[in-house]
mmCIF file of C-alpha atoms and ligand atoms in Angstrom:
data_model
loop_
_atom_site.group_PDB
_atom_site.id
_atom_site.type_symbol
_atom_site.label_atom_id
_atom_site.label_comp_id
_atom_site.label_asym_id
_atom_site.label_seq_id
_atom_site.Cartn_x
_atom_site.Cartn_y
_atom_site.Cartn_z
ATOM 1 C CA MET A 28 12.629 15.484 12.109
ATOM 2 C CA SER A 29 13.378 11.804 12.632
ATOM 3 C CA ILE A 30 11.374 9.045 14.276
ATOM 4 C CA HIS A 31 12.855 5.989 15.958
ATOM 5 C CA TYR A 32 11.311 2.696 14.896
ATOM 6 C CA PRO A 33 13.598 -0.212 15.855
ATOM 7 C CA GLY A 34 14.829 -2.251 12.911
ATOM 8 C CA LEU A 35 14.191 0.283 10.140
ATOM 9 C CA ARG A 36 17.244 2.538 10.036
ATOM 10 C CA ASP A 37 19.270 1.957 6.828
ATOM 11 C CA ARG A 38 16.885 -0.806 5.743
ATOM 12 C CA THR A 39 15.592 -0.897 2.161
ATOM 13 C CA VAL A 40 11.873 -0.540 1.589
ATOM 14 C CA ILE A 41 9.897 -0.831 -1.658
ATOM 15 C CA VAL A 42 6.625 1.117 -1.702
ATOM 16 C CA THR A 43 4.448 0.416 -4.746
ATOM 17 C CA GLY A 44 2.168 3.297 -5.715
ATOM 18 C CA GLY A 45 4.421 5.609 -3.669
ATOM 19 C CA SER A 46 4.207 8.565 -6.070
ATOM 20 C CA ARG A 47 1.194 10.135 -4.406
ATOM 21 C CA GLY A 48 -1.671 9.667 -1.947
ATOM 22 C CA ILE A 49 -1.346 7.128 0.866
ATOM 23 C CA GLY A 50 1.798 5.705 -0.757
ATOM 24 C CA ALA A 51 3.610 9.064 -0.614
ATOM 25 C CA ALA A 52 2.722 9.365 3.086
ATOM 26 C CA ILE A 53 4.121 5.854 3.670
ATOM 27 C CA VAL A 54 7.332 6.862 1.874
ATOM 28 C CA GLU A 55 7.604 9.909 4.156
ATOM 29 C CA GLN A 56 7.272 7.923 7.391
ATOM 30 C CA PHE A 57 9.885 5.364 6.307
ATOM 31 C CA VAL A 58 12.239 8.198 5.335
ATOM 32 C CA LEU A 59 11.729 9.839 8.748
ATOM 33 C CA GLY A 60 12.474 6.436 10.302
ATOM 34 C CA GLY A 61 15.862 6.382 8.540
ATOM 35 C CA ALA A 62 15.083 3.818 5.825
ATOM 36 C CA ASN A 63 16.082 3.914 2.147
ATOM 37 C CA VAL A 64 13.000 3.894 -0.059
ATOM 38 C CA ALA A 65 12.396 2.647 -3.588
ATOM 39 C CA ILE A 66 9.182 4.046 -5.068
ATOM 40 C CA ALA A 67 7.699 1.723 -7.712
ATOM 41 C CA ASP A 68 4.917 3.436 -9.632
ATOM 42 C CA VAL A 69 3.549 4.075 -13.123
ATOM 43 C CA ASP A 70 3.240 7.779 -12.280
ATOM 44 C CA ALA A 71 6.475 9.705 -12.923
ATOM 45 C CA GLN A 72 5.451 12.234 -10.233
ATOM 46 C CA GLY A 73 7.385 9.826 -7.976
ATOM 47 C CA GLU A 74 10.624 11.006 -9.577
ATOM 48 C CA LYS A 75 10.005 14.569 -8.323
ATOM 49 C CA LEU A 76 9.070 13.253 -4.889
ATOM 50 C CA ALA A 77 12.262 11.175 -4.726
ATOM 51 C CA GLU A 78 14.326 14.164 -5.874
ATOM 52 C CA ARG A 79 12.858 16.336 -3.086
ATOM 53 C CA TRP A 80 13.863 13.756 -0.474
ATOM 54 C CA ARG A 81 17.341 13.368 -1.968
ATOM 55 C CA VAL A 82 17.891 17.145 -1.742
ATOM 56 C CA GLU A 83 17.258 16.755 1.998
ATOM 57 C CA GLY A 84 19.917 14.029 2.172
ATOM 58 C CA HIS A 85 17.711 10.908 2.095
ATOM 59 C CA ASP A 86 18.112 7.895 -0.167
ATOM 60 C CA VAL A 87 14.818 7.760 -2.079
ATOM 61 C CA ARG A 88 14.715 6.532 -5.686
ATOM 62 C CA PHE A 89 11.958 6.251 -8.248
ATOM 63 C CA TYR A 90 11.530 3.224 -10.511
ATOM 64 C CA ARG A 91 8.887 3.241 -13.204
ATOM 65 C CA CYS A 92 6.970 0.010 -12.747
ATOM 66 C CA ASP A 93 3.529 -1.334 -13.616
ATOM 67 C CA VAL A 94 2.800 -3.911 -10.919
ATOM 68 C CA SER A 95 0.309 -5.739 -13.122
ATOM 69 C CA SER A 96 3.155 -6.770 -15.458
ATOM 70 C CA GLY A 97 5.606 -9.522 -14.545
ATOM 71 C CA GLU A 98 8.099 -8.130 -17.060
ATOM 72 C CA SER A 99 7.928 -4.640 -15.539
ATOM 73 C CA ILE A 100 8.510 -6.124 -12.070
ATOM 74 C CA ARG A 101 11.463 -8.162 -13.363
ATOM 75 C CA LYS A 102 13.106 -4.936 -14.572
ATOM 76 C CA LEU A 103 12.291 -3.206 -11.269
ATOM 77 C CA MET A 104 13.956 -5.952 -9.257
ATOM 78 C CA GLU A 105 17.025 -5.982 -11.486
ATOM 79 C CA ALA A 106 17.480 -2.242 -10.871
ATOM 80 C CA VAL A 107 16.664 -2.380 -7.133
ATOM 81 C CA GLU A 108 19.057 -5.296 -6.547
ATOM 82 C CA GLN A 109 21.790 -3.432 -8.373
ATOM 83 C CA ASP A 110 21.184 -0.273 -6.307
ATOM 84 C CA TYR A 111 20.529 -1.814 -2.882
ATOM 85 C CA ALA A 112 21.535 -5.524 -2.884
ATOM 86 C CA SER A 113 18.648 -6.465 -0.543
ATOM 87 C CA VAL A 114 15.056 -5.591 0.260
ATOM 88 C CA ASP A 115 13.868 -5.642 3.873
ATOM 89 C CA VAL A 116 10.297 -4.357 3.593
ATOM 90 C CA LEU A 117 7.774 -4.513 0.749
ATOM 91 C CA VAL A 118 4.636 -2.353 0.941
ATOM 92 C CA ASN A 119 2.060 -3.368 -1.667
ATOM 93 C CA ASN A 120 0.089 -0.140 -1.809
ATOM 94 C CA ALA A 121 -0.523 0.447 -5.557
ATOM 95 C CA GLY A 122 -4.200 0.176 -6.292
ATOM 96 C CA ILE A 123 -7.099 1.502 -8.332
ATOM 97 C CA PHE A 124 -10.720 1.808 -7.262
ATOM 98 C CA PRO A 125 -13.027 2.413 -10.228
ATOM 99 C CA ARG A 126 -16.689 1.791 -9.486
ATOM 100 C CA GLY A 127 -18.848 -0.878 -11.148
ATOM 101 C CA ASP A 128 -21.536 -3.368 -10.131
ATOM 102 C CA LEU A 129 -22.006 -6.873 -11.540
ATOM 103 C CA GLN A 130 -23.633 -5.722 -14.796
ATOM 104 C CA SER A 131 -21.521 -2.640 -15.468
ATOM 105 C CA THR A 132 -18.198 -4.362 -14.751
ATOM 106 C CA ASP A 133 -17.014 -5.601 -18.129
ATOM 107 C CA GLU A 134 -14.209 -8.086 -18.602
ATOM 108 C CA ALA A 135 -11.631 -5.360 -19.264
ATOM 109 C CA LEU A 136 -12.460 -3.518 -16.031
ATOM 110 C CA TRP A 137 -12.431 -6.768 -14.022
ATOM 111 C CA ASP A 138 -9.029 -7.720 -15.477
ATOM 112 C CA ARG A 139 -7.589 -4.247 -14.798
ATOM 113 C CA VAL A 140 -8.733 -4.107 -11.169
ATOM 114 C CA ILE A 141 -7.733 -7.689 -10.358
ATOM 115 C CA GLY A 142 -4.521 -7.291 -12.397
ATOM 116 C CA ILE A 143 -3.266 -4.306 -10.395
ATOM 117 C CA ASN A 144 -4.820 -4.833 -6.959
ATOM 118 C CA LEU A 145 -4.414 -8.604 -6.588
ATOM 119 C CA LYS A 146 -2.182 -10.098 -9.293
ATOM 120 C CA GLY A 147 0.217 -7.176 -8.802
ATOM 121 C CA VAL A 148 0.601 -8.067 -5.127
ATOM 122 C CA TYR A 149 1.195 -11.763 -5.857
ATOM 123 C CA LEU A 150 3.805 -10.856 -8.506
ATOM 124 C CA MET A 151 5.589 -8.394 -6.192
ATOM 125 C CA CYS A 152 5.647 -10.918 -3.313
ATOM 126 C CA GLN A 153 6.968 -13.602 -5.642
ATOM 127 C CA ALA A 154 9.719 -11.295 -6.947
ATOM 128 C CA VAL A 155 10.831 -9.854 -3.597
ATOM 129 C CA SER A 156 10.522 -12.864 -1.268
ATOM 130 C CA PRO A 157 13.667 -14.695 -2.568
ATOM 131 C CA LEU A 158 15.752 -11.731 -1.357
ATOM 132 C CA MET A 159 14.076 -11.878 2.041
ATOM 133 C CA ILE A 160 14.460 -15.669 2.222
ATOM 134 C CA ARG A 161 18.178 -15.213 1.493
ATOM 135 C CA GLN A 162 18.540 -13.003 4.563
ATOM 136 C CA GLU A 163 16.021 -15.072 6.596
ATOM 137 C CA LYS A 164 14.072 -11.947 7.533
ATOM 138 C CA GLY A 165 11.629 -9.562 5.955
ATOM 139 C CA VAL A 166 8.296 -7.790 6.177
ATOM 140 C CA ILE A 167 5.457 -7.556 3.667
ATOM 141 C CA ILE A 168 2.551 -5.161 4.209
ATOM 142 C CA ASN A 169 -0.462 -5.322 1.908
ATOM 143 C CA ILE A 170 -2.789 -2.339 1.709
ATOM 144 C CA GLY A 171 -6.335 -3.703 1.774
ATOM 145 C CA SER A 172 -9.696 -2.023 2.215
ATOM 146 C CA MET A 173 -12.781 -2.340 4.392
ATOM 147 C CA HIS A 174 -14.644 -2.943 1.114
ATOM 148 C CA SER A 175 -13.272 -6.503 1.345
ATOM 149 C CA ALA A 176 -15.850 -7.132 4.078
ATOM 150 C CA LYS A 177 -18.714 -5.017 2.739
ATOM 151 C CA GLY A 178 -21.477 -5.745 0.254
ATOM 152 C CA GLU A 179 -21.534 -2.444 -1.594
ATOM 153 C CA ASP A 180 -23.057 -2.946 -5.059
ATOM 154 C CA ASN A 181 -20.776 -0.710 -7.090
ATOM 155 C CA THR A 182 -17.409 -1.850 -5.754
ATOM 156 C CA MET A 183 -17.698 -5.410 -7.018
ATOM 157 C CA ALA A 184 -14.296 -6.094 -8.627
ATOM 158 C CA TYR A 185 -12.527 -3.821 -6.135
ATOM 159 C CA ALA A 186 -14.043 -5.595 -3.122
ATOM 160 C CA VAL A 187 -13.121 -8.994 -4.571
ATOM 161 C CA SER A 188 -9.542 -7.845 -5.233
ATOM 162 C CA LYS A 189 -9.151 -6.648 -1.644
ATOM 163 C CA GLY A 190 -10.856 -9.796 -0.294
ATOM 164 C CA GLY A 191 -8.262 -11.789 -2.204
ATOM 165 C CA LEU A 192 -5.551 -9.819 -0.409
ATOM 166 C CA ILE A 193 -6.816 -11.090 2.946
ATOM 167 C CA THR A 194 -6.474 -14.688 1.772
ATOM 168 C CA LEU A 195 -3.079 -13.945 0.211
ATOM 169 C CA THR A 196 -1.896 -12.278 3.426
ATOM 170 C CA ARG A 197 -2.877 -15.266 5.590
ATOM 171 C CA ASN A 198 -1.524 -17.800 3.118
ATOM 172 C CA LEU A 199 1.864 -16.097 2.736
ATOM 173 C CA ALA A 200 2.144 -15.283 6.444
ATOM 174 C CA HIS A 201 2.045 -19.023 7.116
ATOM 175 C CA ALA A 202 4.155 -20.109 4.146
ATOM 176 C CA LEU A 203 6.926 -17.567 4.789
ATOM 177 C CA SER A 204 6.999 -17.742 8.596
ATOM 178 C CA LYS A 205 9.757 -20.375 8.484
ATOM 179 C CA HIS A 206 11.990 -17.688 6.949
ATOM 180 C CA ARG A 207 10.993 -15.110 9.601
ATOM 181 C CA ILE A 208 9.128 -13.110 6.978
ATOM 182 C CA ARG A 209 6.056 -11.425 8.459
ATOM 183 C CA VAL A 210 3.055 -10.597 6.264
ATOM 184 C CA ASN A 211 0.265 -8.291 7.427
ATOM 185 C CA CYS A 212 -2.518 -6.262 5.855
ATOM 186 C CA VAL A 213 -3.593 -2.702 6.714
ATOM 187 C CA HIS A 214 -7.097 -1.583 5.768
ATOM 188 C CA PRO A 215 -7.290 2.207 5.350
ATOM 189 C CA GLY A 216 -10.685 3.618 6.235
ATOM 190 C CA TRP A 217 -11.288 6.688 4.112
ATOM 191 C CA VAL A 218 -8.514 8.992 2.930
ATOM 192 C CA ALA A 219 -8.902 12.069 0.695
ATOM 193 C CA SER A 220 -5.964 10.982 -1.466
ATOM 194 C CA GLU A 221 -5.433 12.348 -4.988
ATOM 195 C CA GLY A 222 -7.134 9.243 -6.396
ATOM 196 C CA GLU A 223 -10.124 9.490 -4.044
ATOM 197 C CA VAL A 224 -10.623 13.231 -4.679
ATOM 198 C CA ALA A 225 -10.462 12.599 -8.449
ATOM 199 C CA ARG A 226 -13.167 9.947 -7.998
ATOM 200 C CA TRP A 227 -15.393 12.441 -6.145
ATOM 201 C CA GLU A 228 -14.854 15.008 -8.902
ATOM 202 C CA SER A 229 -15.798 12.470 -11.570
ATOM 203 C CA MET A 230 -19.198 12.065 -9.824
ATOM 204 C CA GLY A 231 -19.656 15.840 -9.358
ATOM 205 C CA SER A 232 -18.974 15.567 -5.637
ATOM 206 C CA ASP A 233 -16.530 17.198 -3.232
ATOM 207 C CA MET A 234 -15.520 17.373 0.428
ATOM 208 C CA ASP A 235 -18.597 19.477 1.358
ATOM 209 C CA LYS A 236 -21.000 16.963 -0.154
ATOM 210 C CA MET A 237 -19.203 14.159 1.694
ATOM 211 C CA GLN A 238 -19.757 15.787 5.118
ATOM 212 C CA PRO A 239 -22.712 13.614 6.273
ATOM 213 C CA ALA A 240 -20.699 10.451 5.616
ATOM 214 C CA ILE A 241 -17.601 11.960 7.236
ATOM 215 C CA GLN A 242 -19.537 12.981 10.339
ATOM 216 C CA ALA A 243 -20.828 9.397 10.688
ATOM 217 C CA ILE A 244 -17.267 8.163 11.303
ATOM 218 C CA PRO A 245 -17.167 7.381 15.064
ATOM 219 C CA LEU A 246 -13.876 9.204 15.698
ATOM 220 C CA GLY A 247 -15.210 12.193 13.776
ATOM 221 C CA ARG A 248 -12.911 12.598 10.798
ATOM 222 C CA MET A 249 -11.542 10.999 7.667
ATOM 223 C CA GLN A 250 -8.149 9.352 7.990
ATOM 224 C CA THR A 251 -5.002 10.905 6.561
ATOM 225 C CA GLY A 252 -2.288 9.142 4.625
ATOM 226 C CA THR A 253 -0.092 9.690 7.667
ATOM 227 C CA ASP A 254 -2.569 7.805 9.902
ATOM 228 C CA ILE A 255 -2.202 4.812 7.605
ATOM 229 C CA ALA A 256 1.564 5.258 7.261
ATOM 230 C CA HIS A 257 2.140 5.242 11.056
ATOM 231 C CA THR A 258 0.516 1.812 11.253
ATOM 232 C CA VAL A 259 2.442 0.499 8.241
ATOM 233 C CA VAL A 260 5.749 1.632 9.717
ATOM 234 C CA PHE A 261 4.895 0.224 13.157
ATOM 235 C CA LEU A 262 4.025 -3.180 11.617
ATOM 236 C CA SER A 263 7.283 -3.082 9.631
ATOM 237 C CA SER A 264 9.430 -2.335 12.676
ATOM 238 C CA ASP A 265 10.780 -4.681 15.335
ATOM 239 C CA PHE A 266 8.021 -3.378 17.653
ATOM 240 C CA ALA A 267 5.775 -5.766 15.692
ATOM 241 C CA ASP A 268 8.232 -8.674 15.663
ATOM 242 C CA GLN A 269 5.574 -11.172 16.771
ATOM 243 C CA ILE A 270 2.725 -9.950 14.549
ATOM 244 C CA THR A 271 1.991 -11.814 11.334
ATOM 245 C CA GLY A 272 -1.049 -12.823 9.292
ATOM 246 C CA GLN A 273 -3.144 -9.979 10.714
ATOM 247 C CA MET A 274 -5.559 -7.440 9.212
ATOM 248 C CA LEU A 275 -5.621 -4.059 10.928
ATOM 249 C CA ALA A 276 -8.228 -1.426 10.076
ATOM 250 C CA VAL A 277 -7.210 2.223 10.472
ATOM 251 C CA ASP A 278 -10.696 3.593 9.967
ATOM 252 C CA GLY A 279 -11.647 5.802 12.917
ATOM 253 C CA GLY A 280 -14.121 3.117 13.950
ATOM 254 C CA GLY A 281 -15.925 3.201 10.586
ATOM 255 C CA SER A 282 -16.278 -0.561 10.587
ATOM 256 C CA ILE A 283 -18.027 -0.662 13.974
ATOM 257 C CA ARG A 284 -20.433 2.240 13.495
ATOM 258 C CA LYS A 285 -24.207 1.814 13.471
ATOM 259 C CA PRO A 286 -25.637 1.762 9.930
ATOM 260 C CA LEU A 287 -26.654 5.260 8.679
HETATM 261 N N1 NAD B 324 -8.158 6.507 -0.319
HETATM 262 C C1 NAD B 324 -8.913 5.677 0.375
HETATM 263 O O1 NAD B 324 -9.917 6.081 1.008
HETATM 264 C C2 NAD B 324 -8.575 4.210 0.441
HETATM 265 C C3 NAD B 324 -9.375 3.386 1.268
HETATM 266 C C4 NAD B 324 -9.080 2.038 1.347
HETATM 267 C C5 NAD B 324 -8.009 1.515 0.645
HETATM 268 N N2 NAD B 324 -7.253 2.328 -0.141
HETATM 269 C C6 NAD B 324 -6.127 1.709 -0.855
HETATM 270 O O2 NAD B 324 -4.949 2.458 -0.620
HETATM 271 C C7 NAD B 324 -4.055 2.315 -1.730
HETATM 272 C C8 NAD B 324 -3.588 3.693 -2.174
HETATM 273 O O3 NAD B 324 -4.722 4.431 -2.604
HETATM 274 P P1 NAD B 324 -4.762 6.018 -2.690
HETATM 275 O O4 NAD B 324 -6.071 6.425 -2.127
HETATM 276 O O5 NAD B 324 -3.521 6.620 -2.157
HETATM 277 O O6 NAD B 324 -4.858 6.198 -4.281
HETATM 278 P P2 NAD B 324 -4.108 7.174 -5.306
HETATM 279 O O7 NAD B 324 -4.836 6.967 -6.586
HETATM 280 O O8 NAD B 324 -4.027 8.545 -4.763
HETATM 281 O O9 NAD B 324 -2.650 6.534 -5.394
HETATM 282 C C9 NAD B 324 -2.455 5.258 -5.959
HETATM 283 C C10 NAD B 324 -1.045 5.148 -6.515
HETATM 284 O O10 NAD B 324 -0.929 3.844 -7.133
HETATM 285 C C11 NAD B 324 -0.292 4.015 -8.396
HETATM 286 N N3 NAD B 324 -0.637 2.935 -9.319
HETATM 287 C C12 NAD B 324 -1.837 2.703 -9.919
HETATM 288 N N4 NAD B 324 -1.744 1.668 -10.766
HETATM 289 C C13 NAD B 324 -0.463 1.224 -10.699
HETATM 290 C C14 NAD B 324 0.249 0.185 -11.357
HETATM 291 N N5 NAD B 324 -0.334 -0.603 -12.266
HETATM 292 N N6 NAD B 324 1.549 -0.008 -11.036
HETATM 293 C C15 NAD B 324 2.167 0.802 -10.140
HETATM 294 N N7 NAD B 324 1.544 1.823 -9.508
HETATM 295 C C16 NAD B 324 0.247 2.026 -9.783
HETATM 296 C C17 NAD B 324 -0.799 5.369 -8.887
HETATM 297 O O11 NAD B 324 0.000 5.891 -9.937
HETATM 298 C C18 NAD B 324 -0.758 6.187 -7.615
HETATM 299 O O12 NAD B 324 0.511 6.768 -7.408
HETATM 300 C C19 NAD B 324 -4.834 1.541 -2.807
HETATM 301 O O13 NAD B 324 -4.452 0.185 -2.750
HETATM 302 C C20 NAD B 324 -6.287 1.702 -2.373
HETATM 303 O O14 NAD B 324 -7.100 0.638 -2.814
HETATM 304 C C21 NAD B 324 -7.515 3.659 -0.270
#
């Protein structure tokens, strides 16, 4: 199967956190759109994923990279530039979502969440944007969260990290517009990704126990990684050539529902 999104065929895309979950679904949609994809992730499962796509004739490569480390990103970019020469689209998807309120969030947890979810995005944008500036065109998509706009006690550092992404998105959208680099942010609603299911399991919960919350979603279901990926690929394509600095929630109406 292939999907036609103008401006993506044979382009090079970096997807951070592309080894599994929402990131793997984003990789799939770019591959189906004819792009070459570099997966940047700490989880070596991405190597197997890349191999599976290569067997089917697609150019997908895995690079081990910790986005919270400038040195790791420097090595990533050295390898990606050698393999592809340019980068057209950067999807900052890597993220962690451990729970913690003000008192239970210690300094180490705060640093880890902010380091991956926010500093990692700044570092990736800083590393990739010179390549985009060189070609006077590019797209950056940041994966945010509706928690950025919610006061939920036990997502303190996470919510702040995703709130920071909104500011970063707007700031960079303006700063990079003179180079025709568009920067947008996609807020997934609720996806049963590997990371989310592991979180449920750690609290002794599962899909059945989540049903009341799922049924409260106005459009009646959780989102899939593919729901999020379709929006990411649309925003990366020439269909979205005049869209920058925007936040788009893909949440089945979760953000406009009446409180439970
Ligand atoms: N699942 C949801 O309901 C949901 C909702 C809103 C936002 N999000 C956001 O979507 C993104 C993807 O989440 P997911 O649900 O697919 O989670 P996931 O845990 O299934 O996948 C996250 C991926 O990021 C990678 N990663 C983690 N730390 C990294 C690091 N330091 N460097 C490089 N890669 C790293 C992991 O190895 C993994 O492959 C995250 O930014 C998350 O905050 C998810």
